[in-house]
Coordinates of N, CA and C and ligand atoms in Angstrom, one line a residue:
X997 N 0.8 -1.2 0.0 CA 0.0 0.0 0.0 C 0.9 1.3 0.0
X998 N 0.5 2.3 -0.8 CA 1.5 3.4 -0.9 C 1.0 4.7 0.3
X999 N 1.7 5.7 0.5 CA 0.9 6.6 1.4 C -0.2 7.2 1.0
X1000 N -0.4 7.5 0.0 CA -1.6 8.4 -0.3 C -3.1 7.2 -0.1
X1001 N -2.6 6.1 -0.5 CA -4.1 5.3 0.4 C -4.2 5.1 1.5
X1002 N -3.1 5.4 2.4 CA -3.4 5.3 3.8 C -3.6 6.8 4.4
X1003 N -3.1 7.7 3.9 CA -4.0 9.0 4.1 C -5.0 9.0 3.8
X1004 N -5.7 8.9 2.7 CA -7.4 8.5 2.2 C -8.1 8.0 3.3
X1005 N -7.5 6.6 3.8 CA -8.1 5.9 4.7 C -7.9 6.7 6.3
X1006 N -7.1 7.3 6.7 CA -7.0 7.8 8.2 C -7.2 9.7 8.0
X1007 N -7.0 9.8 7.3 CA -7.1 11.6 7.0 C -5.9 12.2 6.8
X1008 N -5.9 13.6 6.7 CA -5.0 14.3 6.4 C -4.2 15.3 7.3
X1009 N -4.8 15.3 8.6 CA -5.1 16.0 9.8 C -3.8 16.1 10.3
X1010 N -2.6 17.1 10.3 CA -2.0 17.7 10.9 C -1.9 18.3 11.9
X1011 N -1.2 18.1 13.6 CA -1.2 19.1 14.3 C 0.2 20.1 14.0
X1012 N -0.2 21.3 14.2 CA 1.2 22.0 13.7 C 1.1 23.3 14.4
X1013 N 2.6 24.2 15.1 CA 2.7 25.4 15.8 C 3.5 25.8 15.1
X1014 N 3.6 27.0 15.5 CA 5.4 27.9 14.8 C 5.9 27.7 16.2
X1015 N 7.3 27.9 15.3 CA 8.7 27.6 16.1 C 8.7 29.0 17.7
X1016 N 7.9 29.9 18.0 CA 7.6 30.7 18.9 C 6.9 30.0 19.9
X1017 N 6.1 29.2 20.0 CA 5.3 28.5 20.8 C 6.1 28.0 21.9
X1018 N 5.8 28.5 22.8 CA 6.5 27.9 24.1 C 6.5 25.9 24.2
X1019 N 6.7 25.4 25.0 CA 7.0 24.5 25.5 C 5.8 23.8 26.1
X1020 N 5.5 24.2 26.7 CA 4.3 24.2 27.6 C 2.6 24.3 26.6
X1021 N 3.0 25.3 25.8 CA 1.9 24.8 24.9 C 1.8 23.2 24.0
X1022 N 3.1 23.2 23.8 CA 3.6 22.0 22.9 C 2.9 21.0 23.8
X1023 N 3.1 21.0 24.7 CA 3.0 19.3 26.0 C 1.5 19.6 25.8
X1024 N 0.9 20.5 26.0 CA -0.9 20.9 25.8 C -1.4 20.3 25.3
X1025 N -0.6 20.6 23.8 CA -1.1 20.4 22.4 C -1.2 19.1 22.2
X1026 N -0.2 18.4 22.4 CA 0.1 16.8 22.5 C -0.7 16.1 23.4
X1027 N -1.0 16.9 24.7 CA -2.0 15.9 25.5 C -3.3 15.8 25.1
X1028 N -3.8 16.6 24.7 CA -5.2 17.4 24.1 C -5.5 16.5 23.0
X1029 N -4.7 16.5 22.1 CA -4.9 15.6 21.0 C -4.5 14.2 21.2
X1030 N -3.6 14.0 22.3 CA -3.4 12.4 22.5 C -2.3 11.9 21.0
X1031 N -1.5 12.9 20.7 CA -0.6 12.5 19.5 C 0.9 12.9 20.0
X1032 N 1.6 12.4 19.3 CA 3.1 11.9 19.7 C 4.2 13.1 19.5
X1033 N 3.8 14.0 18.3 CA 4.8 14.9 17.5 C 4.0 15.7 17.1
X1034 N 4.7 17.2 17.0 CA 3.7 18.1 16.2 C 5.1 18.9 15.7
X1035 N 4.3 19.1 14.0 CA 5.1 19.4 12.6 C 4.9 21.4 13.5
X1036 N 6.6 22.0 13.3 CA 6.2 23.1 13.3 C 6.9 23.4 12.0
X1037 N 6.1 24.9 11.6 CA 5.7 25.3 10.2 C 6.2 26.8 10.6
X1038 N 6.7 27.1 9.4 CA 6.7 28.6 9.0 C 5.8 29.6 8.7
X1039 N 5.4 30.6 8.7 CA 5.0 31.8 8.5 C 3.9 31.6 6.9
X1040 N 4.6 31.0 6.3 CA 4.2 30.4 4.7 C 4.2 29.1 4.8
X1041 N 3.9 28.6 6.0 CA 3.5 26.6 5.9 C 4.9 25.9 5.7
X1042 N 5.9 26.4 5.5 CA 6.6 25.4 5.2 C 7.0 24.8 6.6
X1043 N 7.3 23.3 6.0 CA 8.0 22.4 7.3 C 9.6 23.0 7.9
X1044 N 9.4 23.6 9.1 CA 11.0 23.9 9.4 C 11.1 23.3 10.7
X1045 N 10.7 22.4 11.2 CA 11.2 21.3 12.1 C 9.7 20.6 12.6
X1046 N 10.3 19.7 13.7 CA 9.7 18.8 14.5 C 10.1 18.6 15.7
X1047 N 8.7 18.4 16.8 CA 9.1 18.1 17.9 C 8.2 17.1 18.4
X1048 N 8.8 16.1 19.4 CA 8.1 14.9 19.7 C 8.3 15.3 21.2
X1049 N 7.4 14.1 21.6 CA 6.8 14.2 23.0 C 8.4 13.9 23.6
X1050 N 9.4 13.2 22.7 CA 10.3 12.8 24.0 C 11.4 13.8 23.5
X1051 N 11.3 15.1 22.7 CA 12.3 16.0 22.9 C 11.3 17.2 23.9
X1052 N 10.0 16.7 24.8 CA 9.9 17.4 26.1 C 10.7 16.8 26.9
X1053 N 10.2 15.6 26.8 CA 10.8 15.2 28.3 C 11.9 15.3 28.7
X1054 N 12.7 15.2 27.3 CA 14.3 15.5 27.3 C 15.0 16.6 27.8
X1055 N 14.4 17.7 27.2 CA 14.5 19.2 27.9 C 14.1 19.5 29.3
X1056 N 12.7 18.5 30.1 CA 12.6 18.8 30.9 C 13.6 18.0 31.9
X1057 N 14.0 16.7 31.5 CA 15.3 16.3 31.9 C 16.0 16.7 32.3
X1058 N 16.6 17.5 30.9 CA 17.9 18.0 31.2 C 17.7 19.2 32.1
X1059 N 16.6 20.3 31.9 CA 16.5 21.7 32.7 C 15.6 21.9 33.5
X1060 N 15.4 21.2 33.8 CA 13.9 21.0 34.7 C 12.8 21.7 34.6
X1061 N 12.1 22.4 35.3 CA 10.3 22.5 34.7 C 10.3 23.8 33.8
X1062 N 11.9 24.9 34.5 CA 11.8 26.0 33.4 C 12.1 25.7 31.9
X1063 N 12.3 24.4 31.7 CA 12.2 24.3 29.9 C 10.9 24.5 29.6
X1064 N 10.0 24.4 30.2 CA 8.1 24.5 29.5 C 8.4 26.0 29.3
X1065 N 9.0 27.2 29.4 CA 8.7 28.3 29.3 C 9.9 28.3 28.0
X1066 N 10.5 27.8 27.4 CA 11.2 27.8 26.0 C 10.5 27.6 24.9
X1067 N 11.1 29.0 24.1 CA 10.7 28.9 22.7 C 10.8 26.8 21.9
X1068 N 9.5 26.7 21.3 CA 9.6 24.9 20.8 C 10.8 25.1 19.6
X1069 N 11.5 26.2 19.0 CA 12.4 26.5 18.1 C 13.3 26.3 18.5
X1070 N 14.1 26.5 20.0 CA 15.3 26.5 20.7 C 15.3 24.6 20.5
X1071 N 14.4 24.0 20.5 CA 14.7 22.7 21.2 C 14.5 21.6 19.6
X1072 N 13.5 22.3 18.9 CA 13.0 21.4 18.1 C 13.9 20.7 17.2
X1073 N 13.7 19.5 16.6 CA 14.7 18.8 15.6 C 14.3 19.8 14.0
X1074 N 15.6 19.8 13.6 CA 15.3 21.0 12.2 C 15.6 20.2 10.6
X1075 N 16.5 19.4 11.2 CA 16.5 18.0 9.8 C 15.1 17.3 9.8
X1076 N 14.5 18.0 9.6 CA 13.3 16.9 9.2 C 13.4 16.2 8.1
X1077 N 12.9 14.6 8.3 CA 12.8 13.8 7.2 C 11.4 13.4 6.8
X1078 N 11.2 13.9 5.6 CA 9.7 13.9 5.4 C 9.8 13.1 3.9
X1079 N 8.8 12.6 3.4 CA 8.4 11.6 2.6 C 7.3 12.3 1.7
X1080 N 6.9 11.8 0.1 CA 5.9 11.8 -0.8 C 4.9 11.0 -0.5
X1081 N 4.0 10.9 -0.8 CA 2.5 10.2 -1.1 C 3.0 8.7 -1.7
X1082 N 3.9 9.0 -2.7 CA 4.2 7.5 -3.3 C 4.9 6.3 -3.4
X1083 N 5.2 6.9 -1.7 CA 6.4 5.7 -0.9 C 5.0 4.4 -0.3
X1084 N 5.8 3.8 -0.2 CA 4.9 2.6 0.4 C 5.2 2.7 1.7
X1085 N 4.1 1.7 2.4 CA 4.9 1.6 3.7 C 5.7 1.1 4.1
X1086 N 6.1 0.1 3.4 CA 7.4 -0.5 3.4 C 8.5 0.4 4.0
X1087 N 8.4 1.5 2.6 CA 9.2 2.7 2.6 C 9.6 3.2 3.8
X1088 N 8.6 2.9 4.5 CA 8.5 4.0 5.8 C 9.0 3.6 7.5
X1089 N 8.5 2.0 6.6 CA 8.9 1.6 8.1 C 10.5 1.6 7.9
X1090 N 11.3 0.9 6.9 CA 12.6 1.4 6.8 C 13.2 3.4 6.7
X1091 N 12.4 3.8 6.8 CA 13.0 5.2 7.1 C 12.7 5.6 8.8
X1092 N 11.4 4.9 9.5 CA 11.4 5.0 10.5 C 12.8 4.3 11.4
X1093 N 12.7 2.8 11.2 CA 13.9 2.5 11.6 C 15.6 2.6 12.0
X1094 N 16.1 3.4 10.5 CA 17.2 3.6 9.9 C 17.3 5.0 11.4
X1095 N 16.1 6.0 10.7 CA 16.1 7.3 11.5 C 16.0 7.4 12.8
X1096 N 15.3 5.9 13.5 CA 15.0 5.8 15.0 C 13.7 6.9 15.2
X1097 N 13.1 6.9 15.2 CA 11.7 7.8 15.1 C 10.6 7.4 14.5
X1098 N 9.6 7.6 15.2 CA 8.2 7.5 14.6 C 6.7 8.3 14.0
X1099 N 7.5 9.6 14.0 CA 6.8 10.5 12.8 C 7.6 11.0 11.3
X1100 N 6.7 10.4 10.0 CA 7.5 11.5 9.6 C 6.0 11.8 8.6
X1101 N 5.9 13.2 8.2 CA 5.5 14.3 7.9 C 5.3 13.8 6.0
X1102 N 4.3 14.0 5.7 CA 4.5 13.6 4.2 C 3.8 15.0 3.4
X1103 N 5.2 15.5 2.8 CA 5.2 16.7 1.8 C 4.9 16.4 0.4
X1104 N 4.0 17.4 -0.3 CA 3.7 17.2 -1.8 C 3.8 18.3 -2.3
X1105 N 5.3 19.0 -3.5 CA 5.3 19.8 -3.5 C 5.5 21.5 -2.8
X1106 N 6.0 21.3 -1.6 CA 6.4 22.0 -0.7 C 5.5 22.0 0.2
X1107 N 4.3 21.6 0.2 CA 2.7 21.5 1.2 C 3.0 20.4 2.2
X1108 N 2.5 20.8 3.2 CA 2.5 19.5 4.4 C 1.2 18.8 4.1
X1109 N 0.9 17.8 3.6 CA -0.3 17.5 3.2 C -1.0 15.7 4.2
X1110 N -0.1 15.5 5.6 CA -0.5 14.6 6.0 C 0.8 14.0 6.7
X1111 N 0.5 13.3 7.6 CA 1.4 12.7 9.0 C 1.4 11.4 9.3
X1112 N 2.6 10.6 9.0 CA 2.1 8.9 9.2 C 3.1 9.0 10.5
X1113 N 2.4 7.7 11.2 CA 3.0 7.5 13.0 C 2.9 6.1 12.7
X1114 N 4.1 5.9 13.5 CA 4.8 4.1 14.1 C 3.0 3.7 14.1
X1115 N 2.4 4.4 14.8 CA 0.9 3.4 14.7 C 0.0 3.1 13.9
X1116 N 0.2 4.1 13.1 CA -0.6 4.3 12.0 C 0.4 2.6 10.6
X1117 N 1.7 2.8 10.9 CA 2.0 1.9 10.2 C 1.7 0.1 10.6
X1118 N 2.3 0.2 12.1 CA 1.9 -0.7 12.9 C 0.3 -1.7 12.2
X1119 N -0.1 -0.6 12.4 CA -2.0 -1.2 12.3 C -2.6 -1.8 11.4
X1120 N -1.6 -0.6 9.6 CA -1.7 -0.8 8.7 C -1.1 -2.8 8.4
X1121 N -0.2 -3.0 8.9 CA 0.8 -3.8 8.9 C -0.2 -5.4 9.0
X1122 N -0.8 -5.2 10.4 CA -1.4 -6.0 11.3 C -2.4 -6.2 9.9
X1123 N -3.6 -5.5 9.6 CA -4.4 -6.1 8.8 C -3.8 -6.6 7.5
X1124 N -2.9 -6.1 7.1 CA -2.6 -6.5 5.7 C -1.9 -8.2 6.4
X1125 N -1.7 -8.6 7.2 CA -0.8 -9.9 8.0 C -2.2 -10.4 8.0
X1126 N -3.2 -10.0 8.6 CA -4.3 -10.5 9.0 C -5.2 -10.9 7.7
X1127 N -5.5 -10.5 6.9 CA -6.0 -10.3 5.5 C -5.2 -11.7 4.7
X1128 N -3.9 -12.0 4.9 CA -2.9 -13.3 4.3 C -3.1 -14.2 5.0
X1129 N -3.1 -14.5 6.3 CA -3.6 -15.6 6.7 C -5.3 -16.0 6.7
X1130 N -6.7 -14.9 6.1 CA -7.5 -15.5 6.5 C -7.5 -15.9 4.8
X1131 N -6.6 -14.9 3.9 CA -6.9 -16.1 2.0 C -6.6 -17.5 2.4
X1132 N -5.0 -17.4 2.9 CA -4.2 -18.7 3.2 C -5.4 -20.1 4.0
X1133 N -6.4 -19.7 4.7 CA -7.2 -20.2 5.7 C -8.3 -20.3 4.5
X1134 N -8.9 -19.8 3.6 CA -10.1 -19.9 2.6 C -9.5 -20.7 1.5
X1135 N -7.8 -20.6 1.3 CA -7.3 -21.3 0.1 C -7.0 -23.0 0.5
X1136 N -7.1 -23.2 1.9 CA -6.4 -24.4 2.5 C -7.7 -24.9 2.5
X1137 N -8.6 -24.3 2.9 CA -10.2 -25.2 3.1 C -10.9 -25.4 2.0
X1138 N -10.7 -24.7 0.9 CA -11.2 -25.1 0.0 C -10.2 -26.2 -1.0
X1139 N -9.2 -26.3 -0.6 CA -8.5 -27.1 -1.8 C -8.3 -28.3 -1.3
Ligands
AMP784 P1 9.8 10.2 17.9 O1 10.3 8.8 17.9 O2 9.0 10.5 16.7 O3 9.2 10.5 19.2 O4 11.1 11.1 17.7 C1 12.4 10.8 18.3 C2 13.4 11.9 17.9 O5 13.4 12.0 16.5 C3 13.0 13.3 18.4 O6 14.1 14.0 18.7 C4 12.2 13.9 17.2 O7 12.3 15.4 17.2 C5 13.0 13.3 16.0 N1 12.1 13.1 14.9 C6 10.8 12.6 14.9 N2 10.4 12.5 13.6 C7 11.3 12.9 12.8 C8 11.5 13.1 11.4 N3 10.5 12.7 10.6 N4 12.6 13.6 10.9 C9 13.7 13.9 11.7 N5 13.6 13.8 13.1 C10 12.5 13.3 13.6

């Protein structure tokens, strides 16, 4: 399955801040929605980094509770690795892997147009496994 069917199928729904947003809003933002990373965006949409729930904890690790009052720009990851529509997921789980991370961001054209997560592939994974053994199970009983 390529990404643009599994965006069809889960949506297109982006959470996203600019790089000004404190810290403390970030953790908000992420508990509110119950999601892992949020794409921050420029002025004009573009993707100019990412931050995940465990570059909070990390900050709050390292600096304790006064990191919730930092800009999410001071902390956020700025190499983002982001992906087309017409990677598989194959694709992804080897770029998840390789990268150690479980967001990446799928751009079309310079547009943020959709967000695949370790779960979203996970799930994907599980039915298409699930889906082979019940042919394998209709092809064994019938033959
Ligand atoms: P995660 O596993 O998504 O919680 O992220 C682990 C680390 O990788 C954090 O430092 C994130 O900021 C970073 N990260 C997450 N997604 C990406 C991505 N697509 N490209 C680059 N870095 C990422």
């Amino acid at each position: 399955m390529n990404i643009a069917s599994l965006l069809k199928a889960k949506g297109r729904a982006v959470a996203t801040a600019r790089a000004e947003a404190s810290l403390l809003e970030i953790a908000s933002q992420l508990s509110s929605k119950g999601i892992g990373a949020i794409v921050i965006v420029s002025e004009r949409d573009e993707v100019i980094g990412i931050i995940s729930e465990r570059d909070v904890v990390k900050a709050i690790g390292a600096r304790g509770v006064s990191a919730l009052s930092l800009a999410v720009g001071e902390i956020m990851t700025r190499e983002v690795i982001s992906c087309t529509e017409d990677r598989t997921i194959e694709d992804l789980m080897g770029i998840m892997t390789a990268g150690r991370f479980r967001h990446v961001p799928v751009v079309e054209g310079g547009r943020l147009v959709g967000i695949v997560s370790i779960g979203d592939v996970v799930k994907n994974h599980i039915a298409e496994v699930e889906m082979e053994v019940s042919a394998m199970k209709d092809y064994l009983s019938t033959g």
